[in-house]
Amino acid sequence: MSTNNTPTLNQDPGLTFKTVKAYFWALFIDVFLWSYTILASWKIVYEKIILGERFPEFSWNQPLIALGAGVVVSLALFMTKMSAGRACLGLMKRDENKPIMREPASLFGVFILILTFVSGLFVSQVSISEFLSTSGLIGAKRIFTALLNPNFGIISEAVMAAVETIYMAFIATAFAIPVAFILAFFAARNLMNGSRLTMAVYSFVRFLLNISRSIEPLVWAIIFSVWVGIGPFSGMLALCLHSVASLSKLYSEQIENISNGPIEAITATGAHPVQVIWYGVVPQIILPYLSFTIYRWDINVRMATVIGLVGGGGIGTMLMQYQGLAKWNEVGLLVIVIAAIVWLMDYLSAKIREAIK
């Protein structure tokens, strides 16, 4: 909470736009917090804890009712010490001799934190009794016993699938590098802030990258499995698309952090924009780019074992097949092979990154 002398509504008859804006956002915060508090108390504390309903019914009227009640409560308490919004934005004076945690707004914040923790326990359906149930422990013991006794009869098949996984990750990374390299320049704000047109291109590219990055490779693998069929090709496409988005973000952020001195010097000579990028930007980003790329390959190898679960090919597909048949001894061997791959890739990538520093 801030202790500055920010004017309040009562003290500043000539309100500035900045002050009004601050009060608006403070009220917005209060409405959000009170609406959330009312809705969580209603659904979790009342229906779950007090009434003991296992699956309470939900309708869209409930959030709307909570929002309406939140607006009423916020307006009633906005100019009091209970306003968390005014406290967060420094619009409330506080007694310096009083501990901050004894302020009503602080106590309200602690209450929201506790309510969120309790809600999380119920929404996640955390159950100690189920975790320690006899049947569950017996099942887990049976699986762990089988995993610790792997079936080495399928070792050749597992190794070939592991090789397929590594190659799939390598090709996905190799195809992603040139695309991400080019897109990164269009996604760097310091290179695209010259005009409205370039900023529009920057915003569009950033939007596409954020969308594609927000969709997990597992989902992309499902889409490409339907598109091109189940197999390593669909897995490679999923990894490639996600790698383009992730590498473009890392590359563009590296470009935004470079020194402007070389760029200004080359620009002053009247060089073409492409020459400015090639001679002023590229030399500053080569080593970080290599580090990011190796790290992404490392991620792709680990991710390739996961997307195989949805038909992306490689050792993940084998894992899904044996897991579906409850052949836990075979699953145990595949887990050992996957762990060996991940350890080996982590070791090699760490050594390569150290070498290029």
PDB file of C-alpha atoms in Angstrom, residues 85-338:
ATOM      1  CA  GLY A  85      -8.576  -0.965  -4.906  1.00  0.00           C
ATOM      2  CA  ARG A  86      -7.826   2.401  -3.308  1.00  0.00           C
ATOM      3  CA  ALA A  87      -5.199   0.758  -1.091  1.00  0.00           C
ATOM      4  CA  CYS A  88      -3.478  -0.933  -4.057  1.00  0.00           C
ATOM      5  CA  LEU A  89      -3.396   2.247  -6.161  1.00  0.00           C
ATOM      6  CA  GLY A  90      -2.198   4.500  -3.346  1.00  0.00           C
ATOM      7  CA  LEU A  91      -5.441   6.462  -3.074  1.00  0.00           C
ATOM      8  CA  MET A  92      -5.825   5.836   0.647  1.00  0.00           C
ATOM      9  CA  LYS A  93      -3.955   7.452   3.534  1.00  0.00           C
ATOM     10  CA  ARG A  94      -2.983   5.111   6.301  1.00  0.00           C
ATOM     11  CA  ASP A  95      -1.739   5.433   9.869  1.00  0.00           C
ATOM     12  CA  GLU A  96       2.041   4.962   9.808  1.00  0.00           C
ATOM     13  CA  ASN A  97       2.015   3.735  13.416  1.00  0.00           C
ATOM     14  CA  LYS A  98      -0.393   0.931  12.586  1.00  0.00           C
ATOM     15  CA  PRO A  99       1.021  -2.337  11.110  1.00  0.00           C
ATOM     16  CA  ILE A 100       0.022  -2.704   7.496  1.00  0.00           C
ATOM     17  CA  MET A 101      -1.376  -6.192   8.099  1.00  0.00           C
ATOM     18  CA  ARG A 102      -3.912  -4.756  10.547  1.00  0.00           C
ATOM     19  CA  GLU A 103      -5.428  -2.499   7.910  1.00  0.00           C
ATOM     20  CA  PRO A 104      -8.955  -3.608   6.896  1.00  0.00           C
ATOM     21  CA  ALA A 105      -7.932  -3.783   3.225  1.00  0.00           C
ATOM     22  CA  SER A 106      -4.988  -6.056   4.121  1.00  0.00           C
ATOM     23  CA  LEU A 107      -7.225  -8.325   6.188  1.00  0.00           C
ATOM     24  CA  PHE A 108      -9.645  -8.466   3.250  1.00  0.00           C
ATOM     25  CA  GLY A 109      -6.757  -9.504   0.995  1.00  0.00           C
ATOM     26  CA  VAL A 110      -5.740 -12.272   3.415  1.00  0.00           C
ATOM     27  CA  PHE A 111      -9.358 -13.470   3.520  1.00  0.00           C
ATOM     28  CA  ILE A 112      -9.454 -13.659  -0.306  1.00  0.00           C
ATOM     29  CA  LEU A 113      -6.186 -15.624  -0.289  1.00  0.00           C
ATOM     30  CA  ILE A 114      -7.547 -18.141   2.244  1.00  0.00           C
ATOM     31  CA  LEU A 115     -10.851 -18.386   0.346  1.00  0.00           C
ATOM     32  CA  THR A 116      -8.946 -19.045  -2.885  1.00  0.00           C
ATOM     33  CA  PHE A 117      -6.848 -21.758  -1.231  1.00  0.00           C
ATOM     34  CA  VAL A 118      -9.943 -23.480   0.176  1.00  0.00           C
ATOM     35  CA  SER A 119     -11.724 -23.166  -3.180  1.00  0.00           C
ATOM     36  CA  GLY A 120      -8.689 -24.664  -4.910  1.00  0.00           C
ATOM     37  CA  LEU A 121      -8.785 -27.685  -2.593  1.00  0.00           C
ATOM     38  CA  PHE A 122     -12.431 -28.359  -3.420  1.00  0.00           C
ATOM     39  CA  VAL A 123     -12.190 -27.603  -7.156  1.00  0.00           C
ATOM     40  CA  SER A 124      -9.116 -29.874  -7.417  1.00  0.00           C
ATOM     41  CA  GLN A 125     -11.059 -32.507  -5.441  1.00  0.00           C
ATOM     42  CA  VAL A 126      -8.101 -33.074  -3.125  1.00  0.00           C
ATOM     43  CA  SER A 127      -8.834 -36.174  -1.031  1.00  0.00           C
ATOM     44  CA  ILE A 128      -6.372 -37.620   1.492  1.00  0.00           C
ATOM     45  CA  SER A 129      -8.665 -40.623   2.088  1.00  0.00           C
ATOM     46  CA  GLU A 130      -8.595 -41.572  -1.612  1.00  0.00           C
ATOM     47  CA  PHE A 131      -4.835 -40.982  -1.762  1.00  0.00           C
ATOM     48  CA  LEU A 132      -4.285 -43.382   1.144  1.00  0.00           C
ATOM     49  CA  SER A 133      -7.055 -45.876   0.268  1.00  0.00           C
ATOM     50  CA  THR A 134      -6.104 -49.561   0.455  1.00  0.00           C
ATOM     51  CA  SER A 135      -7.239 -50.379  -3.085  1.00  0.00           C
ATOM     52  CA  GLY A 136      -5.324 -47.414  -4.480  1.00  0.00           C
ATOM     53  CA  LEU A 137      -2.124 -48.327  -2.662  1.00  0.00           C
ATOM     54  CA  ILE A 138      -2.379 -51.959  -3.831  1.00  0.00           C
ATOM     55  CA  GLY A 139      -2.832 -50.829  -7.459  1.00  0.00           C
ATOM     56  CA  ALA A 140       0.071 -48.411  -7.240  1.00  0.00           C
ATOM     57  CA  LYS A 141       2.266 -51.109  -5.689  1.00  0.00           C
ATOM     58  CA  ARG A 142       1.401 -53.509  -8.532  1.00  0.00           C
ATOM     59  CA  ILE A 143       2.340 -50.907 -11.172  1.00  0.00           C
ATOM     60  CA  PHE A 144       5.571 -49.824  -9.471  1.00  0.00           C
ATOM     61  CA  THR A 145       6.606 -53.468  -9.034  1.00  0.00           C
ATOM     62  CA  ALA A 146       6.132 -54.068 -12.757  1.00  0.00           C
ATOM     63  CA  LEU A 147       7.927 -50.865 -13.709  1.00  0.00           C
ATOM     64  CA  LEU A 148      10.921 -51.929 -11.618  1.00  0.00           C
ATOM     65  CA  ASN A 149      10.995 -55.246 -13.510  1.00  0.00           C
ATOM     66  CA  PRO A 150      11.203 -54.050 -17.128  1.00  0.00           C
ATOM     67  CA  ASN A 151      10.779 -56.430 -20.052  1.00  0.00           C
ATOM     68  CA  PHE A 152      14.044 -56.215 -21.995  1.00  0.00           C
ATOM     69  CA  GLY A 153      12.564 -58.409 -24.717  1.00  0.00           C
ATOM     70  CA  ILE A 154      11.361 -55.288 -26.548  1.00  0.00           C
ATOM     71  CA  ILE A 155      14.631 -53.344 -26.225  1.00  0.00           C
ATOM     72  CA  SER A 156      15.404 -53.335 -29.967  1.00  0.00           C
ATOM     73  CA  GLU A 157      11.920 -52.075 -30.808  1.00  0.00           C
ATOM     74  CA  ALA A 158      12.170 -49.406 -28.092  1.00  0.00           C
ATOM     75  CA  VAL A 159      15.572 -48.205 -29.292  1.00  0.00           C
ATOM     76  CA  MET A 160      14.339 -47.868 -32.876  1.00  0.00           C
ATOM     77  CA  ALA A 161      11.328 -45.875 -31.670  1.00  0.00           C
ATOM     78  CA  ALA A 162      13.664 -43.686 -29.590  1.00  0.00           C
ATOM     79  CA  VAL A 163      15.812 -43.017 -32.664  1.00  0.00           C
ATOM     80  CA  GLU A 164      12.655 -42.054 -34.543  1.00  0.00           C
ATOM     81  CA  THR A 165      11.761 -39.661 -31.727  1.00  0.00           C
ATOM     82  CA  ILE A 166      15.170 -37.972 -31.787  1.00  0.00           C
ATOM     83  CA  TYR A 167      15.114 -37.546 -35.570  1.00  0.00           C
ATOM     84  CA  MET A 168      11.564 -36.202 -35.431  1.00  0.00           C
ATOM     85  CA  ALA A 169      12.603 -33.554 -32.903  1.00  0.00           C
ATOM     86  CA  PHE A 170      15.685 -32.674 -34.945  1.00  0.00           C
ATOM     87  CA  ILE A 171      13.769 -32.171 -38.204  1.00  0.00           C
ATOM     88  CA  ALA A 172      11.087 -30.122 -36.418  1.00  0.00           C
ATOM     89  CA  THR A 173      13.756 -27.855 -34.958  1.00  0.00           C
ATOM     90  CA  ALA A 174      15.630 -27.589 -38.269  1.00  0.00           C
ATOM     91  CA  PHE A 175      12.493 -26.537 -40.170  1.00  0.00           C
ATOM     92  CA  ALA A 176      11.511 -24.066 -37.442  1.00  0.00           C
ATOM     93  CA  ILE A 177      14.829 -22.213 -37.296  1.00  0.00           C
ATOM     94  CA  PRO A 178      14.718 -20.279 -40.625  1.00  0.00           C
ATOM     95  CA  VAL A 179      11.030 -19.381 -40.236  1.00  0.00           C
ATOM     96  CA  ALA A 180      11.527 -18.202 -36.660  1.00  0.00           C
ATOM     97  CA  PHE A 181      14.689 -16.309 -37.675  1.00  0.00           C
ATOM     98  CA  ILE A 182      12.761 -14.229 -40.217  1.00  0.00           C
ATOM     99  CA  LEU A 183       9.626 -13.739 -38.117  1.00  0.00           C
ATOM    100  CA  ALA A 184      11.696 -12.549 -35.152  1.00  0.00           C
ATOM    101  CA  PHE A 185      12.665  -9.358 -36.985  1.00  0.00           C
ATOM    102  CA  PHE A 186       8.997  -8.551 -37.646  1.00  0.00           C
ATOM    103  CA  ALA A 187       8.166  -9.323 -33.993  1.00  0.00           C
ATOM    104  CA  ALA A 188      10.832  -7.003 -32.511  1.00  0.00           C
ATOM    105  CA  ARG A 189       9.359  -3.684 -31.393  1.00  0.00           C
ATOM    106  CA  ASN A 190      12.612  -1.733 -31.631  1.00  0.00           C
ATOM    107  CA  LEU A 191      12.884  -2.580 -35.353  1.00  0.00           C
ATOM    108  CA  MET A 192       9.202  -2.092 -36.221  1.00  0.00           C
ATOM    109  CA  ASN A 193       8.314   1.150 -34.415  1.00  0.00           C
ATOM    110  CA  GLY A 194       9.199   3.372 -37.371  1.00  0.00           C
ATOM    111  CA  SER A 195       5.679   3.841 -38.738  1.00  0.00           C
ATOM    112  CA  ARG A 196       2.078   2.807 -38.218  1.00  0.00           C
ATOM    113  CA  LEU A 197       2.321   0.251 -41.016  1.00  0.00           C
ATOM    114  CA  THR A 198       5.309  -1.510 -39.480  1.00  0.00           C
ATOM    115  CA  MET A 199       3.670  -1.422 -36.037  1.00  0.00           C
ATOM    116  CA  ALA A 200       0.554  -3.002 -37.554  1.00  0.00           C
ATOM    117  CA  VAL A 201       2.742  -5.760 -39.008  1.00  0.00           C
ATOM    118  CA  TYR A 202       4.441  -6.138 -35.610  1.00  0.00           C
ATOM    119  CA  SER A 203       1.076  -6.455 -33.810  1.00  0.00           C
ATOM    120  CA  PHE A 204      -0.231  -8.971 -36.359  1.00  0.00           C
ATOM    121  CA  VAL A 205       2.865 -11.176 -36.160  1.00  0.00           C
ATOM    122  CA  ARG A 206       2.869 -11.028 -32.366  1.00  0.00           C
ATOM    123  CA  PHE A 207      -0.814 -11.970 -32.327  1.00  0.00           C
ATOM    124  CA  LEU A 208      -0.243 -15.012 -34.530  1.00  0.00           C
ATOM    125  CA  LEU A 209       2.759 -16.126 -32.480  1.00  0.00           C
ATOM    126  CA  ASN A 210       0.853 -15.779 -29.206  1.00  0.00           C
ATOM    127  CA  ILE A 211      -2.072 -17.794 -30.564  1.00  0.00           C
ATOM    128  CA  SER A 212       0.071 -20.627 -31.909  1.00  0.00           C
ATOM    129  CA  ARG A 213       2.229 -20.697 -28.769  1.00  0.00           C
ATOM    130  CA  SER A 214      -0.767 -20.799 -26.449  1.00  0.00           C
ATOM    131  CA  ILE A 215      -1.951 -24.057 -28.059  1.00  0.00           C
ATOM    132  CA  GLU A 216       0.055 -26.928 -26.612  1.00  0.00           C
ATOM    133  CA  PRO A 217       1.945 -29.311 -28.966  1.00  0.00           C
ATOM    134  CA  LEU A 218      -0.337 -32.100 -27.721  1.00  0.00           C
ATOM    135  CA  VAL A 219      -3.327 -30.335 -29.275  1.00  0.00           C
ATOM    136  CA  TRP A 220      -1.412 -29.562 -32.474  1.00  0.00           C
ATOM    137  CA  ALA A 221      -0.438 -33.250 -32.681  1.00  0.00           C
ATOM    138  CA  ILE A 222      -4.111 -34.259 -32.500  1.00  0.00           C
ATOM    139  CA  ILE A 223      -4.979 -31.787 -35.264  1.00  0.00           C
ATOM    140  CA  PHE A 224      -2.149 -32.944 -37.529  1.00  0.00           C
ATOM    141  CA  SER A 225      -2.925 -36.608 -36.790  1.00  0.00           C
ATOM    142  CA  VAL A 226      -6.348 -35.993 -38.324  1.00  0.00           C
ATOM    143  CA  TRP A 227      -4.841 -33.858 -41.107  1.00  0.00           C
ATOM    144  CA  VAL A 228      -1.925 -36.004 -42.339  1.00  0.00           C
ATOM    145  CA  GLY A 229      -2.572 -39.239 -40.461  1.00  0.00           C
ATOM    146  CA  ILE A 230      -1.126 -40.850 -37.345  1.00  0.00           C
ATOM    147  CA  GLY A 231       2.656 -41.125 -37.351  1.00  0.00           C
ATOM    148  CA  PRO A 232       5.937 -39.256 -36.933  1.00  0.00           C
ATOM    149  CA  PHE A 233       5.033 -36.707 -39.630  1.00  0.00           C
ATOM    150  CA  SER A 234       2.114 -35.353 -37.619  1.00  0.00           C
ATOM    151  CA  GLY A 235       4.308 -35.204 -34.518  1.00  0.00           C
ATOM    152  CA  MET A 236       7.036 -33.388 -36.408  1.00  0.00           C
ATOM    153  CA  LEU A 237       4.564 -30.806 -37.728  1.00  0.00           C
ATOM    154  CA  ALA A 238       3.198 -30.192 -34.224  1.00  0.00           C
ATOM    155  CA  LEU A 239       6.668 -29.698 -32.778  1.00  0.00           C
ATOM    156  CA  CYS A 240       7.712 -27.525 -35.713  1.00  0.00           C
ATOM    157  CA  LEU A 241       4.750 -25.162 -35.414  1.00  0.00           C
ATOM    158  CA  HIS A 242       5.159 -24.739 -31.677  1.00  0.00           C
ATOM    159  CA  SER A 243       8.918 -24.303 -32.084  1.00  0.00           C
ATOM    160  CA  VAL A 244       8.417 -21.506 -34.620  1.00  0.00           C
ATOM    161  CA  ALA A 245       6.245 -19.585 -32.160  1.00  0.00           C
ATOM    162  CA  SER A 246       8.528 -20.163 -29.173  1.00  0.00           C
ATOM    163  CA  LEU A 247      11.791 -19.472 -30.998  1.00  0.00           C
ATOM    164  CA  SER A 248      10.364 -16.353 -32.652  1.00  0.00           C
ATOM    165  CA  LYS A 249       9.480 -14.973 -29.240  1.00  0.00           C
ATOM    166  CA  LEU A 250      12.912 -15.737 -27.796  1.00  0.00           C
ATOM    167  CA  TYR A 251      14.695 -14.412 -30.876  1.00  0.00           C
ATOM    168  CA  SER A 252      12.638 -11.190 -31.001  1.00  0.00           C
ATOM    169  CA  GLU A 253      13.205 -10.478 -27.310  1.00  0.00           C
ATOM    170  CA  GLN A 254      16.930 -10.920 -27.873  1.00  0.00           C
ATOM    171  CA  ILE A 255      16.759  -8.408 -30.744  1.00  0.00           C
ATOM    172  CA  GLU A 256      14.919  -5.938 -28.505  1.00  0.00           C
ATOM    173  CA  ASN A 257      17.742  -6.154 -25.956  1.00  0.00           C
ATOM    174  CA  ILE A 258      20.628  -5.471 -28.344  1.00  0.00           C
ATOM    175  CA  SER A 259      22.707  -2.303 -28.272  1.00  0.00           C
ATOM    176  CA  ASN A 260      21.448   0.507 -30.531  1.00  0.00           C
ATOM    177  CA  GLY A 261      24.934   1.916 -31.113  1.00  0.00           C
ATOM    178  CA  PRO A 262      25.904  -0.285 -34.106  1.00  0.00           C
ATOM    179  CA  ILE A 263      22.434   0.171 -35.643  1.00  0.00           C
ATOM    180  CA  GLU A 264      22.635   3.967 -35.402  1.00  0.00           C
ATOM    181  CA  ALA A 265      26.155   3.983 -36.802  1.00  0.00           C
ATOM    182  CA  ILE A 266      25.245   1.864 -39.833  1.00  0.00           C
ATOM    183  CA  THR A 267      22.005   3.796 -40.379  1.00  0.00           C
ATOM    184  CA  ALA A 268      23.967   7.069 -40.393  1.00  0.00           C
ATOM    185  CA  THR A 269      25.936   5.808 -43.393  1.00  0.00           C
ATOM    186  CA  GLY A 270      22.723   5.629 -45.424  1.00  0.00           C
ATOM    187  CA  ALA A 271      22.664   1.831 -45.498  1.00  0.00           C
ATOM    188  CA  HIS A 272      19.611  -0.086 -46.671  1.00  0.00           C
ATOM    189  CA  PRO A 273      17.394  -1.509 -43.840  1.00  0.00           C
ATOM    190  CA  VAL A 274      18.427  -5.038 -44.802  1.00  0.00           C
ATOM    191  CA  GLN A 275      22.082  -4.027 -44.493  1.00  0.00           C
ATOM    192  CA  VAL A 276      21.358  -2.435 -41.118  1.00  0.00           C
ATOM    193  CA  ILE A 277      19.865  -5.705 -39.878  1.00  0.00           C
ATOM    194  CA  TRP A 278      22.586  -7.873 -41.368  1.00  0.00           C
ATOM    195  CA  TYR A 279      25.564  -5.827 -40.123  1.00  0.00           C
ATOM    196  CA  GLY A 280      24.046  -4.133 -37.051  1.00  0.00           C
ATOM    197  CA  VAL A 281      21.722  -6.734 -35.562  1.00  0.00           C
ATOM    198  CA  VAL A 282      22.792 -10.219 -36.641  1.00  0.00           C
ATOM    199  CA  PRO A 283      26.330 -10.096 -35.166  1.00  0.00           C
ATOM    200  CA  GLN A 284      24.830  -9.283 -31.750  1.00  0.00           C
ATOM    201  CA  ILE A 285      22.366 -12.182 -31.708  1.00  0.00           C
ATOM    202  CA  ILE A 286      24.236 -15.157 -33.156  1.00  0.00           C
ATOM    203  CA  LEU A 287      25.438 -16.720 -29.882  1.00  0.00           C
ATOM    204  CA  PRO A 288      22.126 -16.265 -27.986  1.00  0.00           C
ATOM    205  CA  TYR A 289      20.316 -17.679 -31.018  1.00  0.00           C
ATOM    206  CA  LEU A 290      22.483 -20.800 -30.932  1.00  0.00           C
ATOM    207  CA  SER A 291      21.836 -21.238 -27.230  1.00  0.00           C
ATOM    208  CA  PHE A 292      18.063 -20.810 -27.658  1.00  0.00           C
ATOM    209  CA  THR A 293      18.008 -23.229 -30.602  1.00  0.00           C
ATOM    210  CA  ILE A 294      19.860 -25.991 -28.761  1.00  0.00           C
ATOM    211  CA  TYR A 295      17.600 -25.545 -25.770  1.00  0.00           C
ATOM    212  CA  ARG A 296      14.552 -25.790 -28.024  1.00  0.00           C
ATOM    213  CA  TRP A 297      15.863 -29.034 -29.560  1.00  0.00           C
ATOM    214  CA  ASP A 298      16.268 -30.372 -26.043  1.00  0.00           C
ATOM    215  CA  ILE A 299      12.636 -29.431 -25.312  1.00  0.00           C
ATOM    216  CA  ASN A 300      11.445 -30.989 -28.571  1.00  0.00           C
ATOM    217  CA  VAL A 301      13.079 -34.323 -27.771  1.00  0.00           C
ATOM    218  CA  ARG A 302      11.316 -34.438 -24.417  1.00  0.00           C
ATOM    219  CA  MET A 303       8.060 -33.192 -25.935  1.00  0.00           C
ATOM    220  CA  ALA A 304       8.245 -35.791 -28.739  1.00  0.00           C
ATOM    221  CA  THR A 305       7.867 -38.549 -26.159  1.00  0.00           C
ATOM    222  CA  VAL A 306       4.628 -36.908 -25.006  1.00  0.00           C
ATOM    223  CA  ILE A 307       2.946 -36.135 -28.327  1.00  0.00           C
ATOM    224  CA  GLY A 308       3.410 -39.799 -29.274  1.00  0.00           C
ATOM    225  CA  LEU A 309       0.622 -40.465 -26.810  1.00  0.00           C
ATOM    226  CA  VAL A 310      -1.865 -38.935 -29.275  1.00  0.00           C
ATOM    227  CA  GLY A 311      -0.476 -40.553 -32.402  1.00  0.00           C
ATOM    228  CA  GLY A 312       2.564 -38.379 -32.980  1.00  0.00           C
ATOM    229  CA  GLY A 313       4.810 -41.390 -33.575  1.00  0.00           C
ATOM    230  CA  GLY A 314       8.042 -42.336 -31.859  1.00  0.00           C
ATOM    231  CA  ILE A 315       8.452 -43.953 -28.481  1.00  0.00           C
ATOM    232  CA  GLY A 316       5.411 -42.126 -27.133  1.00  0.00           C
ATOM    233  CA  THR A 317       3.133 -44.175 -29.379  1.00  0.00           C
ATOM    234  CA  MET A 318       4.654 -47.386 -28.037  1.00  0.00           C
ATOM    235  CA  LEU A 319       4.161 -46.100 -24.522  1.00  0.00           C
ATOM    236  CA  MET A 320       0.492 -45.439 -25.207  1.00  0.00           C
ATOM    237  CA  GLN A 321      -0.042 -48.886 -26.723  1.00  0.00           C
ATOM    238  CA  TYR A 322       1.562 -50.818 -23.866  1.00  0.00           C
ATOM    239  CA  GLN A 323      -0.080 -48.602 -21.246  1.00  0.00           C
ATOM    240  CA  GLY A 324      -3.478 -49.240 -22.844  1.00  0.00           C
ATOM    241  CA  LEU A 325      -2.853 -53.007 -22.619  1.00  0.00           C
ATOM    242  CA  ALA A 326      -1.710 -52.652 -18.987  1.00  0.00           C
ATOM    243  CA  LYS A 327       1.646 -54.244 -19.863  1.00  0.00           C
ATOM    244  CA  TRP A 328       3.526 -52.441 -17.111  1.00  0.00           C
ATOM    245  CA  ASN A 329       6.764 -54.423 -17.521  1.00  0.00           C
ATOM    246  CA  GLU A 330       7.044 -53.132 -21.100  1.00  0.00           C
ATOM    247  CA  VAL A 331       6.081 -49.650 -19.913  1.00  0.00           C
ATOM    248  CA  GLY A 332       8.903 -49.878 -17.356  1.00  0.00           C
ATOM    249  CA  LEU A 333      11.461 -50.491 -20.098  1.00  0.00           C
ATOM    250  CA  LEU A 334      10.125 -47.591 -22.193  1.00  0.00           C
ATOM    251  CA  VAL A 335      10.330 -45.276 -19.176  1.00  0.00           C
ATOM    252  CA  ILE A 336      13.987 -46.267 -18.735  1.00  0.00           C
ATOM    253  CA  VAL A 337      14.723 -45.533 -22.413  1.00  0.00           C
ATOM    254  CA  ILE A 338      12.925 -42.166 -22.260  1.00  0.00           C
TER     255      ILE A 338
END
